[in-house]
Short mmCIF file of C-alpha atoms in Angstrom, two decimals:
data_model
loop_
_atom_site.label_atom_id
_atom_site.label_comp_id
_atom_site.label_asym_id
_atom_site.label_seq_id
_atom_site.Cartn_x
_atom_site.Cartn_y
_atom_site.Cartn_z
CA MET A 1 22.03 -65.63 14.79
CA SER A 2 25.26 -63.56 13.90
CA ARG A 3 25.08 -60.79 11.31
CA ASP A 4 26.88 -62.78 8.95
CA GLU A 5 24.25 -65.49 8.34
CA PHE A 6 21.64 -62.81 7.07
CA THR A 7 22.97 -63.35 3.65
CA ARG A 8 21.27 -62.60 0.93
CA ALA A 9 20.66 -66.34 -0.14
CA TRP A 10 18.95 -66.53 3.42
CA ILE A 11 16.81 -63.77 2.84
CA THR A 12 15.53 -64.45 -0.66
CA GLU A 13 14.73 -68.13 0.45
CA ASN A 14 12.51 -67.07 3.60
CA ALA A 15 11.22 -64.31 1.43
CA ILE A 16 9.86 -66.97 -1.21
CA ASP A 17 8.52 -68.53 1.42
CA VAL A 18 6.59 -65.85 2.95
CA LEU A 19 5.69 -64.52 -0.59
CA ASP A 20 3.99 -67.86 -1.65
CA ARG A 21 1.52 -67.13 1.35
CA TYR A 22 -0.10 -63.94 -0.15
CA GLN A 23 -1.47 -62.71 -3.40
CA LYS A 24 0.88 -60.96 -5.49
CA GLY A 25 0.65 -56.76 -4.73
CA ILE A 26 -0.62 -57.62 -1.00
CA LEU A 27 3.00 -56.94 0.48
CA THR A 28 5.27 -54.15 0.00
CA ILE A 29 9.09 -54.90 0.57
CA ARG A 30 9.01 -52.72 3.96
CA ALA A 31 6.30 -55.41 5.04
CA LEU A 32 8.50 -58.38 3.69
CA HIS A 33 11.50 -56.91 6.13
CA TYR A 34 9.44 -56.92 9.18
CA GLN A 35 8.24 -60.42 8.26
CA LEU A 36 11.77 -61.34 8.41
CA VAL A 37 12.39 -59.63 11.16
CA SER A 38 9.97 -61.92 13.04
CA MET A 39 12.12 -64.67 11.57
CA GLY A 40 15.41 -63.49 13.40
CA LEU A 41 16.76 -60.61 10.98
CA THR A 42 17.80 -57.49 12.87
CA ASN A 43 15.22 -54.36 12.65
CA SER A 44 18.12 -52.00 11.27
CA ILE A 45 18.50 -50.01 7.91
CA LYS A 46 21.32 -51.81 6.71
CA HIS A 47 19.42 -55.17 6.82
CA TYR A 48 16.45 -53.38 4.91
CA LYS A 49 18.68 -52.22 2.30
CA ARG A 50 19.87 -55.72 2.29
CA VAL A 51 16.10 -57.07 1.70
CA VAL A 52 16.01 -54.42 -1.00
CA ALA A 53 18.96 -55.54 -2.81
CA ALA A 54 17.97 -59.02 -2.34
CA MET A 55 14.68 -58.78 -3.91
CA ILE A 56 15.97 -56.99 -6.69
CA GLU A 57 18.58 -59.71 -7.60
CA ALA A 58 15.80 -62.35 -6.92
CA ARG A 59 13.57 -60.82 -9.34
CA TRP A 60 15.80 -60.51 -12.09
CA ALA A 61 16.91 -64.00 -11.36
CA GLY A 62 13.45 -65.28 -12.07
CA LEU A 63 13.08 -66.51 -8.10
CA VAL A 64 10.54 -64.00 -7.26
CA ASP A 65 7.93 -62.56 -10.04
CA PHE A 66 8.29 -58.90 -10.90
CA ASP A 67 4.88 -58.21 -9.55
CA ALA A 68 4.95 -59.89 -6.41
CA PHE A 69 4.93 -56.74 -4.56
CA SER A 70 2.99 -53.28 -4.31
CA ASP A 71 4.41 -49.81 -4.98
CA LEU A 72 1.35 -47.57 -4.84
CA ASP A 73 3.56 -44.53 -4.59
CA ARG A 74 4.71 -44.93 -8.11
CA THR A 75 1.15 -46.35 -10.06
CA MET A 76 0.64 -44.79 -13.42
CA VAL A 77 -2.62 -42.78 -13.75
CA GLY A 78 -5.19 -43.81 -16.83
CA LYS A 79 -3.92 -45.98 -20.01
CA THR A 80 -3.12 -45.30 -23.56
CA ASP A 81 -5.85 -47.40 -25.69
CA TYR A 82 -4.33 -48.75 -28.88
CA GLU A 83 -5.98 -51.66 -29.76
CA GLN A 84 -8.22 -52.02 -32.97
CA THR A 85 -11.71 -51.77 -32.44
CA ASN A 86 -13.89 -54.62 -33.70
CA LEU A 87 -17.35 -54.18 -34.56
CA ASP A 88 -18.87 -57.65 -33.58
CA ASP A 89 -16.98 -57.64 -30.54
CA SER A 90 -18.26 -54.22 -29.42
CA ILE A 91 -21.75 -55.44 -30.41
CA ASP A 92 -21.13 -58.36 -28.13
CA LYS A 93 -19.92 -56.59 -25.02
CA ALA A 94 -22.72 -54.38 -25.31
CA LYS A 95 -25.04 -57.09 -25.20
CA GLU A 96 -23.36 -58.46 -21.84
CA GLN A 97 -23.52 -55.02 -20.44
CA ILE A 98 -27.24 -54.93 -21.15
CA GLN A 99 -27.85 -58.25 -19.67
CA ALA A 100 -25.41 -57.46 -16.99
CA TRP A 101 -27.51 -54.34 -16.13
CA MET A 102 -31.02 -56.08 -16.21
CA ASP A 103 -30.00 -58.53 -13.34
CA PHE A 104 -27.81 -55.57 -11.63
CA TYR A 105 -30.03 -54.07 -8.88
CA CYS A 106 -28.57 -53.54 -4.91
CA LYS A 107 -29.12 -50.80 -2.47
CA ASN A 108 -26.20 -48.79 -1.29
CA ARG A 109 -24.96 -50.90 1.74
CA TRP A 110 -24.70 -47.79 4.05
CA GLU A 111 -27.82 -46.07 3.02
CA ASN A 112 -29.98 -46.79 6.06
CA GLN A 113 -26.91 -46.87 8.27
CA PRO A 114 -26.42 -44.69 11.35
CA TYR A 115 -22.64 -43.86 10.61
CA TYR A 116 -21.10 -43.07 7.34
CA PRO A 117 -17.33 -44.28 7.62
CA GLU A 118 -14.31 -43.51 5.89
CA VAL A 119 -10.46 -45.63 6.38
CA PHE A 120 -7.68 -43.38 6.44
CA ILE A 121 -4.28 -44.94 6.33
CA GLU A 122 -1.04 -42.96 7.01
CA LYS A 123 1.08 -44.87 3.84
CA LYS A 124 -0.37 -45.12 0.48
CA ALA A 125 2.07 -48.42 0.20
CA LEU A 126 -0.41 -50.07 2.34
CA GLN A 127 -3.41 -49.36 0.40
CA GLY A 128 -3.02 -53.14 -1.43
CA VAL A 129 -3.78 -54.45 2.14
CA PHE A 130 -6.60 -52.32 3.43
CA GLN A 131 -8.19 -52.60 -0.13
CA SER A 132 -9.83 -55.80 0.14
CA PRO A 133 -11.97 -55.37 3.41
CA CYS A 134 -13.11 -51.62 2.37
CA MET A 135 -14.50 -53.08 -0.78
CA ARG A 136 -15.95 -55.71 0.72
CA TYR A 137 -18.14 -53.56 2.86
CA ASP A 138 -18.28 -50.78 0.23
CA VAL A 139 -16.23 -48.01 2.69
CA ALA A 140 -14.21 -45.56 1.08
CA LEU A 141 -10.03 -45.77 1.41
CA GLY A 142 -8.26 -42.62 1.54
CA ALA A 143 -4.16 -42.69 2.06
CA CYS A 144 -2.79 -39.58 4.05
CA LYS A 145 0.96 -39.93 3.17
CA GLY A 146 1.68 -38.48 6.60
CA TYR A 147 0.29 -35.00 7.59
CA PRO A 148 -2.86 -35.19 5.10
CA SER A 149 -3.02 -31.56 2.96
CA LEU A 150 -5.42 -29.13 3.78
CA THR A 151 -7.06 -30.11 -0.01
CA PHE A 152 -7.54 -33.61 0.93
CA LEU A 153 -8.71 -32.64 3.89
CA ASN A 154 -11.18 -30.20 2.47
CA GLU A 155 -12.37 -32.69 0.10
CA ALA A 156 -13.13 -35.06 2.61
CA THR A 157 -15.30 -32.39 4.81
CA GLN A 158 -17.22 -31.79 1.97
CA ARG A 159 -17.85 -35.51 1.80
CA PHE A 160 -18.47 -35.82 5.50
CA ARG A 161 -21.14 -32.53 5.66
CA GLU A 162 -22.93 -34.16 2.82
CA ALA A 163 -23.42 -37.38 4.71
CA GLU A 164 -24.18 -35.19 8.05
CA GLU A 165 -26.92 -33.00 6.22
CA ARG A 166 -28.53 -36.65 5.42
CA GLY A 167 -28.61 -37.77 8.95
CA LYS A 168 -25.25 -39.49 9.14
CA MET A 169 -22.50 -39.70 11.85
CA PRO A 170 -19.15 -39.21 9.70
CA VAL A 171 -16.42 -41.66 11.09
CA ILE A 172 -13.08 -41.86 10.23
CA LEU A 173 -11.27 -45.30 11.27
CA TYR A 174 -7.56 -44.44 11.27
CA PHE A 175 -4.54 -46.59 10.75
CA GLY A 176 -1.01 -45.49 11.33
CA ASP A 177 2.60 -45.69 12.87
CA TYR A 178 3.17 -46.24 16.48
CA ASP A 179 5.59 -43.14 16.78
CA PRO A 180 4.90 -39.13 17.92
CA SER A 181 3.42 -38.21 14.55
CA GLY A 182 1.35 -41.46 14.42
CA GLU A 183 -0.14 -40.35 17.43
CA ASP A 184 -0.90 -36.86 16.60
CA ILE A 185 -1.82 -37.49 12.98
CA PRO A 186 -5.49 -38.29 14.11
CA ARG A 187 -5.88 -35.20 16.28
CA ALA A 188 -4.67 -33.09 13.41
CA ILE A 189 -6.93 -34.50 11.04
CA GLU A 190 -10.17 -34.30 13.47
CA GLU A 191 -9.04 -30.87 14.49
CA ASN A 192 -8.84 -29.55 10.62
CA ILE A 193 -11.73 -31.12 9.89
CA ARG A 194 -13.84 -29.44 12.30
CA LYS A 195 -12.15 -25.87 11.43
CA LEU A 196 -13.51 -26.86 7.84
CA GLY A 197 -16.96 -27.14 8.80
CA CYS A 198 -17.98 -30.52 10.14
CA GLU A 199 -18.20 -30.53 13.72
CA SER A 200 -19.60 -33.82 14.33
CA ILE A 201 -16.70 -35.58 12.68
CA GLU A 202 -15.11 -38.57 15.13
CA VAL A 203 -12.09 -40.16 14.12
CA ARG A 204 -11.01 -43.34 15.82
CA ARG A 205 -7.52 -44.71 15.71
CA ILE A 206 -7.18 -48.19 15.36
CA ALA A 207 -3.74 -48.86 14.87
CA LEU A 208 -0.94 -48.99 16.05
CA MET A 209 -1.71 -48.69 19.60
CA LYS A 210 1.01 -49.16 22.74
CA HIS A 211 -1.22 -52.37 23.50
CA GLN A 212 -1.09 -53.97 19.98
CA VAL A 213 2.62 -53.10 20.20
CA LEU A 214 3.14 -55.08 23.19
CA ASP A 215 0.70 -58.27 22.63
CA TRP A 216 2.34 -58.71 19.25
CA ASN A 217 5.71 -58.40 20.31
CA LEU A 218 6.37 -55.79 17.25
CA PRO A 219 9.79 -54.96 17.19
CA PRO A 220 10.54 -50.68 18.16
CA ALA A 221 13.04 -48.58 16.94
CA PRO A 222 14.34 -45.50 18.17
CA ALA A 223 11.84 -42.23 17.64
CA LYS A 224 12.98 -40.31 14.87
CA GLU A 225 15.17 -37.27 16.29
CA THR A 226 14.28 -35.14 13.28
CA ASP A 227 10.48 -35.37 14.57
CA SER A 228 9.85 -32.10 16.66
CA ARG A 229 7.38 -34.29 18.59
CA THR A 230 10.00 -36.83 19.99
CA ALA A 231 11.50 -34.90 22.71
CA ASN A 232 7.55 -34.63 24.54
CA TRP A 233 6.78 -38.32 23.37
CA ASP A 234 7.40 -41.42 26.13
CA GLY A 235 6.45 -44.35 24.09
CA LEU A 236 8.23 -47.36 23.87
CA GLY A 237 9.77 -46.81 20.38
CA GLN A 238 8.88 -46.20 16.59
CA VAL A 239 7.22 -49.08 15.03
CA GLU A 240 5.74 -49.02 11.55
CA LEU A 241 2.21 -50.08 10.75
CA ASP A 242 4.14 -52.36 8.26
CA ALA A 243 5.41 -54.52 11.01
CA VAL A 244 2.06 -55.96 11.33
CA MET A 245 0.68 -59.05 9.36
CA PRO A 246 -1.06 -58.00 6.43
CA GLU A 247 -3.77 -60.47 7.72
CA LYS A 248 -3.99 -59.14 11.15
CA LEU A 249 -4.17 -55.13 9.78
CA GLN A 250 -7.47 -56.79 7.54
CA ARG A 251 -9.00 -58.36 10.50
CA LEU A 252 -8.62 -55.09 12.63
CA CYS A 253 -10.13 -53.43 9.34
CA THR A 254 -12.88 -55.58 9.34
CA ASP A 255 -13.83 -55.51 12.96
CA ALA A 256 -13.48 -51.71 13.12
CA ILE A 257 -16.22 -51.41 10.40
CA GLU A 258 -18.40 -53.96 11.60
CA GLU A 259 -18.57 -52.24 14.92
CA LEU A 260 -20.36 -49.36 12.97
CA PHE A 261 -22.34 -51.69 11.20
CA ASP A 262 -26.41 -52.66 12.28
CA ARG A 263 -27.26 -55.88 10.77
CA SER A 264 -30.88 -55.78 11.52
CA LEU A 265 -30.87 -53.01 9.35
CA TYR A 266 -28.77 -54.13 6.40
CA ASP A 267 -31.32 -57.27 6.61
CA GLU A 268 -34.40 -54.87 6.28
CA LEU A 269 -32.43 -53.43 3.37
CA ASN A 270 -32.41 -56.57 1.55
CA GLU A 271 -35.93 -56.97 2.00
CA GLN A 272 -36.44 -53.87 0.35
CA GLU A 273 -34.07 -54.68 -2.13
CA SER A 274 -35.82 -58.01 -3.46
CA GLU A 275 -39.14 -56.01 -3.57
CA GLU A 276 -37.76 -53.27 -5.91
CA ARG A 277 -35.59 -55.34 -8.38
CA SER A 278 -38.67 -56.85 -10.10
CA GLU A 279 -39.99 -53.51 -10.91
CA TYR A 280 -36.38 -52.51 -11.79
CA ARG A 281 -35.98 -55.16 -14.42
CA ALA A 282 -39.53 -54.30 -15.92
CA LYS A 283 -38.80 -51.09 -16.56
CA LEU A 284 -35.16 -51.50 -18.28
CA ARG A 285 -37.00 -54.09 -20.60
CA GLU A 286 -39.87 -51.63 -21.43
CA PHE A 287 -37.25 -49.25 -22.40
CA VAL A 288 -34.51 -51.25 -24.21
CA SER A 289 -37.96 -51.83 -26.30
CA SER A 290 -38.76 -48.45 -26.90
CA ILE A 291 -35.19 -47.62 -28.52
#
């Protein structure tokens, strides 16, 4: 296709088809851009800006929902409560919570596992993609936003050292861009965490790797000249993590977590959980009766 064929109408029509395949808030506009690239759109800044403009226009026109995309870099913290409090509603809610506590008892999924894993991603914008598999396996998820700050790494090191002291092997599953910095960030993370006092930390770079770029035919762009590591890098070219289909990233994440997870140990944990649940309920009933 020629450049003129990638009009806003073409982008909008194909974008709607793509968005229909995902839950709201999974895709970023950058990820949408890469899906359109796989359909013929040129991987250029001009075309990316055209996608952004088309999606602004489509949302105002009612063709695309305003909450179709994730933008976790601009989320609010906390909530301003203003609803009037209703006593009867509060009592009903409290009863539901008490019943929920009576029914709820579960062991921590990783308590008898040898590993303590966390998932680190280079970009906060992709948090919505990784959140589902991480929540399913009760694994912490953190966005580095490029090279992570020492504050971020120090807080992580404290968690890893605590896990280490309890006999766990701390592991970071890292997902980042395929470019000079993307390849170097995992090294820097591991080096700094070791300096901060967790010698046993292991960082596993899961994506993006050269073989993945080739196998999935991902569109490379020239590495950034502003990146000081570009001059000494012999990679294929820059490929953003956003270029990978969200379902592939979720599968990669799930597979990486499952590789660490011992199912036989989890079966033992579930048996122990069943044995302890009846005692848990009895103690709660006893406590509620005593209030």
